[in-house]
Coordinates of C-alpha atoms in Angstrom, one line a residue:
M1 CA 0.1 0.3 0.1
I2 CA 1.5 3.4 -1.7
N3 CA 1.7 6.2 1.2
A4 CA 1.4 9.7 0.3
E5 CA 5.6 10.4 1.0
E6 CA 5.5 7.5 -1.5
W7 CA 3.4 8.4 -3.8
N8 CA 4.3 13.2 -3.6
Q9 CA 7.8 11.5 -4.7
I10 CA 6.3 9.5 -7.8
V11 CA 4.5 13.2 -8.6
S12 CA 7.1 15.3 -8.0
S13 CA 8.7 12.7 -10.3
F14 CA 7.3 13.5 -14.4
P15 CA 9.2 16.5 -15.8
I16 CA 5.2 17.7 -16.9
T17 CA 3.3 17.4 -13.2
H18 CA 0.2 19.3 -11.8
V19 CA -0.6 19.4 -7.5
L20 CA -3.9 18.4 -8.4
Q21 CA -1.8 14.5 -8.7
T22 CA -0.6 14.8 -4.8
W23 CA -2.1 12.7 -2.2
Q24 CA -3.0 15.7 -1.0
W25 CA -5.5 16.7 -2.7
G26 CA -7.3 13.3 -3.2
S27 CA -7.6 13.4 0.8
V28 CA -8.9 16.5 0.2
K29 CA -11.4 15.0 -2.9
Q30 CA -12.0 12.0 -0.1
R31 CA -13.8 14.1 2.5
F32 CA -16.4 14.9 -0.4
G33 CA -17.9 12.3 -1.9
W34 CA -14.3 10.3 -4.2
E35 CA -12.5 7.7 -3.5
M36 CA -9.1 8.5 -4.0
I37 CA -6.8 5.2 -6.7
P38 CA -3.6 5.8 -6.9
N39 CA -1.9 4.1 -10.5
V40 CA 1.3 3.6 -10.9
W41 CA 2.4 2.2 -13.8
K42 CA 6.5 0.6 -14.5
D43 CA 8.4 -1.8 -17.1
G44 CA 9.8 -3.9 -14.7
Q45 CA 12.0 -1.2 -12.4
E46 CA 11.4 1.8 -14.4
L47 CA 8.6 4.1 -14.1
W48 CA 6.7 5.5 -16.7
G49 CA 3.5 6.5 -15.9
A50 CA 1.0 7.4 -13.1
A51 CA -2.6 9.0 -12.2
L52 CA -3.8 9.3 -9.2
V53 CA -7.5 8.8 -10.2
L54 CA -10.9 9.7 -8.2
K55 CA -14.4 7.6 -8.2
R56 CA -17.3 8.8 -7.3
K57 CA -20.5 6.8 -6.9
M58 CA -23.9 8.4 -9.2
P59 CA -26.8 7.2 -7.4
L60 CA -29.7 8.3 -8.8
P61 CA -34.0 8.5 -6.5
I62 CA -34.7 6.3 -9.7
F63 CA -31.8 4.3 -11.0
G64 CA -30.1 4.0 -7.8
N65 CA -26.7 3.1 -8.4
W66 CA -26.7 3.2 -11.8
G67 CA -22.8 3.9 -12.9
S68 CA -19.8 5.9 -11.2
L69 CA -17.5 8.8 -13.1
L70 CA -13.1 8.6 -12.8
Y71 CA -11.4 11.6 -13.0
V72 CA -8.0 12.1 -13.2
P73 CA -7.6 15.2 -12.8
K74 CA -4.5 17.2 -14.2
G75 CA -3.3 13.7 -15.3
P76 CA -2.6 10.9 -16.3
L77 CA 1.6 11.2 -16.0
I78 CA 3.8 10.5 -18.5
K79 CA 7.6 10.4 -18.4
S80 CA 7.3 11.3 -22.1
W81 CA 4.4 12.6 -23.8
Q82 CA 6.1 12.5 -27.3
D83 CA 6.5 8.5 -26.5
R84 CA 3.8 7.4 -28.5
A85 CA 3.4 4.2 -27.4
L86 CA 4.1 5.6 -23.5
V87 CA 0.4 7.4 -24.0
E88 CA -1.1 4.2 -26.5
K89 CA -0.5 2.6 -22.8
G90 CA -1.5 4.7 -20.4
L91 CA -4.8 5.0 -22.1
Q92 CA -4.9 1.8 -22.7
N93 CA -4.2 1.8 -18.5
L94 CA -7.5 3.9 -17.7
E95 CA -9.4 1.9 -20.2
K96 CA -9.0 -1.0 -18.2
L97 CA -9.4 0.2 -14.9
A98 CA -13.3 2.2 -15.8
R99 CA -14.4 -1.0 -17.4
E100 CA -13.1 -3.3 -14.4
E101 CA -14.6 -0.7 -11.6
K102 CA -18.0 -0.4 -13.9
A103 CA -17.8 3.1 -15.0
I104 CA -19.7 4.7 -17.0
L105 CA -16.7 7.5 -18.1
V106 CA -12.9 7.6 -17.7
K107 CA -11.8 11.8 -18.1
I108 CA -8.5 13.2 -17.6
D109 CA -7.0 16.6 -18.7
P110 CA -3.1 17.0 -18.7
D111 CA -1.5 19.8 -18.5
V112 CA -0.4 18.7 -22.2
V113 CA 0.6 22.4 -24.3
Y114 CA -1.1 22.0 -27.7
G115 CA -0.1 26.0 -28.3
R116 CA 1.1 29.3 -27.1
G117 CA -0.3 32.9 -28.2
E118 CA -4.2 33.5 -28.3
A119 CA -6.5 31.3 -30.5
G120 CA -9.6 30.8 -31.3
E121 CA -12.5 29.1 -29.6
D122 CA -12.9 25.5 -31.8
W123 CA -9.0 24.9 -32.1
V124 CA -8.8 22.0 -30.3
K125 CA -11.8 20.7 -31.3
N126 CA -11.8 20.8 -35.0
E127 CA -7.7 20.8 -36.1
P128 CA -7.8 16.8 -35.9
S129 CA -10.8 17.1 -37.4
G130 CA -8.9 16.6 -40.7
Q131 CA -9.2 20.5 -41.1
R132 CA -5.8 22.8 -40.8
I133 CA -7.5 26.2 -38.9
D134 CA -4.9 29.1 -39.5
I135 CA -4.2 30.5 -35.5
A136 CA -2.8 32.9 -36.5
S137 CA -0.7 34.8 -33.1
A138 CA -0.8 30.9 -31.8
Y139 CA 2.5 29.2 -32.3
Y140 CA 3.6 25.4 -32.4
N141 CA 7.1 24.4 -31.6
D142 CA 7.8 22.7 -28.5
A143 CA 3.7 21.8 -29.1
C144 CA 3.8 19.1 -31.4
Y145 CA 3.2 15.8 -29.3
G146 CA 0.1 18.0 -27.9
K147 CA -1.5 17.9 -31.9
Q148 CA 0.5 14.0 -32.0
T149 CA -1.9 13.4 -28.4
V150 CA -5.0 14.7 -29.8
R151 CA -4.4 12.1 -32.7
T152 CA -4.3 9.4 -29.9
L153 CA -7.0 10.1 -28.1
R154 CA -9.3 10.5 -30.9
A155 CA -8.0 6.8 -32.8
R156 CA -8.4 6.0 -29.8
G157 CA -12.5 6.5 -28.9
W158 CA -12.2 9.1 -27.0
T159 CA -14.0 12.1 -26.8
F160 CA -13.2 15.5 -26.3
S161 CA -15.3 16.8 -23.8
R162 CA -18.3 18.5 -22.9
E163 CA -17.5 18.8 -19.3
Q164 CA -13.7 21.5 -19.1
V165 CA -13.7 20.2 -15.0
Q166 CA -9.9 22.8 -15.3
F167 CA -9.2 25.5 -16.9
R168 CA -7.8 24.3 -20.7
N169 CA -5.6 28.1 -21.1
T170 CA -3.6 29.2 -19.1
V171 CA -0.9 32.1 -18.3
V172 CA 2.1 31.5 -17.5
L173 CA 5.7 33.7 -15.6
N174 CA 9.1 32.4 -15.6
L175 CA 10.1 33.7 -11.9
E176 CA 13.6 32.6 -13.4
L177 CA 14.5 36.4 -14.3
T178 CA 15.0 39.0 -12.5
E179 CA 12.8 41.3 -10.7
D180 CA 13.7 44.2 -13.2
E181 CA 13.5 41.6 -16.2
L182 CA 10.1 40.6 -14.7
L183 CA 9.3 44.6 -14.0
R184 CA 9.9 44.9 -17.8
R185 CA 7.9 42.7 -19.3
M186 CA 5.0 43.7 -17.2
K187 CA 2.4 46.1 -18.5
Q188 CA 3.2 49.7 -18.3
K189 CA -0.4 50.0 -16.9
T190 CA 0.6 46.9 -14.1
R191 CA 3.7 47.8 -13.4
Y192 CA 1.9 51.8 -11.9
N193 CA -0.8 50.1 -10.6
I194 CA 2.0 47.9 -8.0
R195 CA 3.7 52.1 -7.3
L196 CA -0.1 53.1 -7.4
A197 CA -0.8 50.2 -4.1
E198 CA 2.4 51.2 -2.1
R199 CA 1.7 55.3 -2.1
K200 CA -1.7 54.4 -1.5
G201 CA -0.9 52.7 0.8
V202 CA -1.5 48.6 1.3
Q203 CA 0.1 46.1 2.8
V204 CA 0.9 42.6 2.3
R205 CA 1.2 40.2 5.1
E206 CA 0.9 35.7 4.9
G207 CA -2.1 34.7 6.3
N208 CA -2.5 31.7 8.5
I209 CA -5.4 29.8 9.4
D210 CA -6.7 31.9 11.8
D211 CA -7.3 33.8 8.9
L212 CA -9.4 31.4 6.4
P213 CA -13.2 32.7 7.2
M214 CA -12.4 35.8 6.9
L215 CA -11.0 34.5 3.4
Y216 CA -14.1 33.3 2.7
R217 CA -16.1 35.8 3.2
L218 CA -14.1 37.6 0.9
Y219 CA -14.2 34.7 -1.9
A220 CA -18.2 34.9 -1.5
E221 CA -18.2 38.2 -1.2
T222 CA -16.6 38.5 -5.1
S223 CA -18.9 35.3 -6.5
Q224 CA -21.6 37.8 -6.1
R225 CA -19.7 40.1 -7.9
D226 CA -18.2 38.6 -10.4
G227 CA -21.8 36.1 -11.1
F228 CA -20.0 32.6 -10.5
L229 CA -20.9 29.8 -8.2
I230 CA -18.5 28.8 -5.3
R231 CA -18.8 25.7 -3.3
S232 CA -19.5 25.3 1.0
E233 CA -17.3 27.2 3.7
D234 CA -16.7 23.3 4.9
Y235 CA -14.7 22.3 1.1
Y236 CA -12.4 25.3 1.1
L237 CA -11.7 26.0 4.7
T238 CA -10.8 21.7 4.4
A239 CA -8.6 22.3 1.2
W240 CA -6.9 25.4 2.6
Q241 CA -6.0 23.8 6.2
T242 CA -5.1 20.6 4.4
F243 CA -2.1 22.9 1.8
L244 CA -1.4 25.3 5.0
S245 CA -1.0 22.0 7.1
Y246 CA 2.5 20.9 5.0
R247 CA 3.9 24.2 4.9
Q248 CA 6.5 24.3 7.8
S249 CA 7.0 21.1 5.6
G250 CA 7.2 22.3 2.2
L251 CA 9.4 25.9 3.0
R252 CA 12.1 23.4 5.5
E253 CA 15.9 24.8 5.5
D254 CA 17.4 22.1 4.8
R255 CA 15.5 21.9 1.1
N256 CA 17.4 22.6 -2.4
P257 CA 15.6 25.8 -4.0
G258 CA 12.8 24.8 -6.6
D259 CA 12.7 20.3 -4.4
L260 CA 9.9 21.1 -3.3
K261 CA 8.3 17.7 -2.8
N262 CA 5.8 18.5 -0.6
P263 CA 2.8 20.4 -1.7
F264 CA 1.5 23.2 0.6
A265 CA -1.2 26.3 0.7
Q266 CA 1.1 29.9 1.1
I267 CA -1.9 33.1 1.4
L268 CA -1.4 36.2 1.5
I269 CA -3.0 39.3 1.8
A270 CA -3.4 43.0 1.1
E271 CA -5.1 45.5 4.4
Y272 CA -5.4 48.8 3.7
A273 CA -5.5 50.5 7.7
G274 CA -5.9 47.4 9.0
E275 CA -9.0 46.2 7.1
A276 CA -8.6 43.0 4.2
V277 CA -9.4 44.2 0.8
A278 CA -7.7 41.3 -1.1
A279 CA -6.7 38.0 -0.6
L280 CA -5.1 35.4 -2.8
V281 CA -4.1 31.7 -1.6
L282 CA -1.2 29.5 -4.0
F283 CA -0.4 26.0 -3.9
I284 CA 3.0 25.4 -4.7
F285 CA 4.4 22.1 -5.6
R286 CA 8.1 20.9 -6.6
D287 CA 8.6 24.6 -9.2
K288 CA 6.0 25.1 -9.1
A289 CA 3.6 27.5 -8.5
W290 CA -0.6 27.9 -8.7
Y291 CA -2.5 31.1 -8.4
M292 CA -5.7 29.1 -7.7
Y293 CA -7.9 30.8 -5.3
G294 CA -8.1 34.3 -5.3
M295 CA -10.9 37.3 -3.2
S296 CA -11.0 41.2 -3.5
S297 CA -13.6 43.4 -1.4
D298 CA -16.1 45.8 -3.1
Q299 CA -14.1 48.6 -0.6
H300 CA -10.6 50.1 -2.1
R301 CA -10.3 48.3 -5.0
E302 CA -9.3 52.1 -6.7
K303 CA -6.6 52.0 -4.6
M304 CA -5.3 48.6 -6.2
P305 CA -4.5 46.2 -4.1
N306 CA -4.8 42.7 -6.0
Y307 CA -1.7 44.2 -8.4
L308 CA 0.7 44.8 -5.5
L309 CA -0.6 41.4 -4.1
H310 CA 1.0 39.7 -7.1
W311 CA 3.4 41.1 -7.0
R312 CA 4.4 40.3 -3.4
A313 CA 3.3 36.9 -4.8
I314 CA 6.1 37.1 -7.3
Q315 CA 8.8 38.2 -4.3
F316 CA 7.7 35.2 -2.6
L317 CA 7.8 32.1 -5.4
R318 CA 11.2 33.9 -5.8
Q319 CA 12.9 33.7 -2.9
I320 CA 11.9 29.9 -2.6
G321 CA 13.2 28.8 -5.5
V322 CA 10.0 28.1 -7.2
R323 CA 10.3 28.5 -11.2
E324 CA 7.0 28.6 -12.4
Y325 CA 4.6 31.2 -11.5
D326 CA 0.4 29.7 -12.9
L327 CA -2.2 32.0 -13.0
W328 CA -4.7 29.7 -13.7
G329 CA -6.9 30.5 -15.7
A330 CA -7.8 32.0 -19.4
P331 CA -10.1 32.1 -22.1
D332 CA -11.1 29.8 -24.6
R333 CA -12.4 32.7 -26.3
F334 CA -9.8 35.3 -26.5
D335 CA -12.1 37.8 -26.5
E336 CA -14.0 40.1 -24.8
S337 CA -17.8 37.7 -25.4
D338 CA -16.0 35.2 -23.6
A339 CA -17.0 35.8 -19.3
M340 CA -12.3 35.7 -18.5
Y341 CA -11.6 38.7 -20.5
G342 CA -11.0 41.3 -18.4
V343 CA -8.9 38.5 -15.9
Y344 CA -7.2 37.0 -18.4
R345 CA -6.4 41.1 -19.3
F346 CA -4.7 41.9 -15.6
K347 CA -3.4 38.3 -16.1
V348 CA -0.9 39.4 -18.7
G349 CA -0.8 42.3 -17.7
F350 CA 1.9 40.7 -15.1
G351 CA 4.3 39.9 -18.9
G352 CA 3.4 36.8 -18.8
E353 CA 2.4 33.8 -21.3
T354 CA -0.3 32.4 -22.6
V355 CA -0.6 28.8 -22.8
Q356 CA -2.7 26.1 -24.6
H357 CA -4.1 22.2 -23.1
I358 CA -5.9 20.2 -24.9
G359 CA -8.3 19.4 -21.9
A360 CA -10.2 17.5 -21.2
W361 CA -11.4 14.0 -23.0
D362 CA -13.7 11.3 -22.1
Y363 CA -14.0 7.5 -23.0
V364 CA -17.2 6.6 -22.4
V365 CA -18.1 2.6 -21.2
S366 CA -21.8 3.4 -21.7
P367 CA -22.6 5.7 -23.7
W368 CA -26.8 6.0 -23.1
K369 CA -25.3 6.4 -19.4
Y370 CA -22.9 9.0 -20.7
R371 CA -25.9 10.6 -23.0
L372 CA -28.2 10.6 -19.6
Y373 CA -25.5 11.9 -17.5
H374 CA -25.0 14.8 -19.7
E375 CA -28.6 15.2 -21.3
I376 CA -31.6 14.2 -18.9
L377 CA -30.3 14.1 -15.8
P378 CA -29.0 17.9 -15.4
K379 CA -32.9 18.1 -16.8
Y380 CA -34.1 15.8 -13.9
L381 CA -32.1 18.0 -10.7
G382 CA -33.7 21.5 -12.7
F383 CA -37.2 19.7 -12.8
L384 CA -36.4 18.8 -8.8
R385 CA -35.4 21.7 -7.9
M386 CA -37.5 23.5 -9.5
Q387 CA -40.7 21.7 -7.6
R388 CA -38.6 22.7 -4.6
R389 CA -38.9 26.5 -5.2
I390 CA -42.2 26.4 -5.9
S391 CA -43.6 24.0 -2.7
S392 CA -41.6 26.1 -0.5

């Protein structure tokens, strides 16, 4: 039986890895209805792949326990995505597991790059079909294996998922640059707003476990203002506490820079006149950090606290040896019609690179249950919610 430390050592060994494949993330999801199934793939003693699979049963009042879902968040992990034979073996193992678990489907969304720069809405869905799409501002010098992976997925019967659980695109900052180089790469407005926040008296401090209820209140305020749904307070407090509990071991003094094999969280809070006006939660693993959660108050927005907050995050991450900062999320459509476009402009203002991934893909074991899950079940649940509103 593998333990948390052994699993994280395995996960950290892959060239392309992710904090959502760590034991800690799996343990959070276990608290909320998912089962964790770690998979390690070897040829003899040689490790070539791994996958933290999450399993969730799907009970229905009419059908009872009619099936389960398998999900590999930001995985699987493969020694080389350029090695088509290894990719095929990894997919084959997941297909076999889905059949053994009598799952409706297995979903993957590995951090495999498809392109860099901006592109149109349907580039992943349409390009592999044989119709070459001209993507004017995207380039593919290191993304050939992304296109190859998409072709492999299609050839094995996988489909581009209707349900993209994680962000398909993101913005990434290279923290191996000096602070002066990072500042030069920023948009002029971003640099100005960092200085403005400093002049106006915004202060940034490290947060701790006592700040978590306040963070959730700010997050709820942010969700109402910006119109997105969030989960329960218990969910976020569990996730934040789980990763915060590993902070001390993650930052131990005897480690090598960028060798953060214990995933952990770092909280930074921007305050004005002693009042918390913005905050962020970073997840950190190996040599990479993710801007997982951001929240801000309706008060004092004109003082630009979020700009200084991210600059302090960049400085902190460089100090502990992190090499890459993933700002976690970019639009599917790179124009103002996408709801994320405003947040995206804020992120690219820090001088990062837009990175496109292949997105989530489904291998369907039971087509009729898959249709039920995507088409009939949402309507049924919507009907139940409407009936509850009428009766209340």
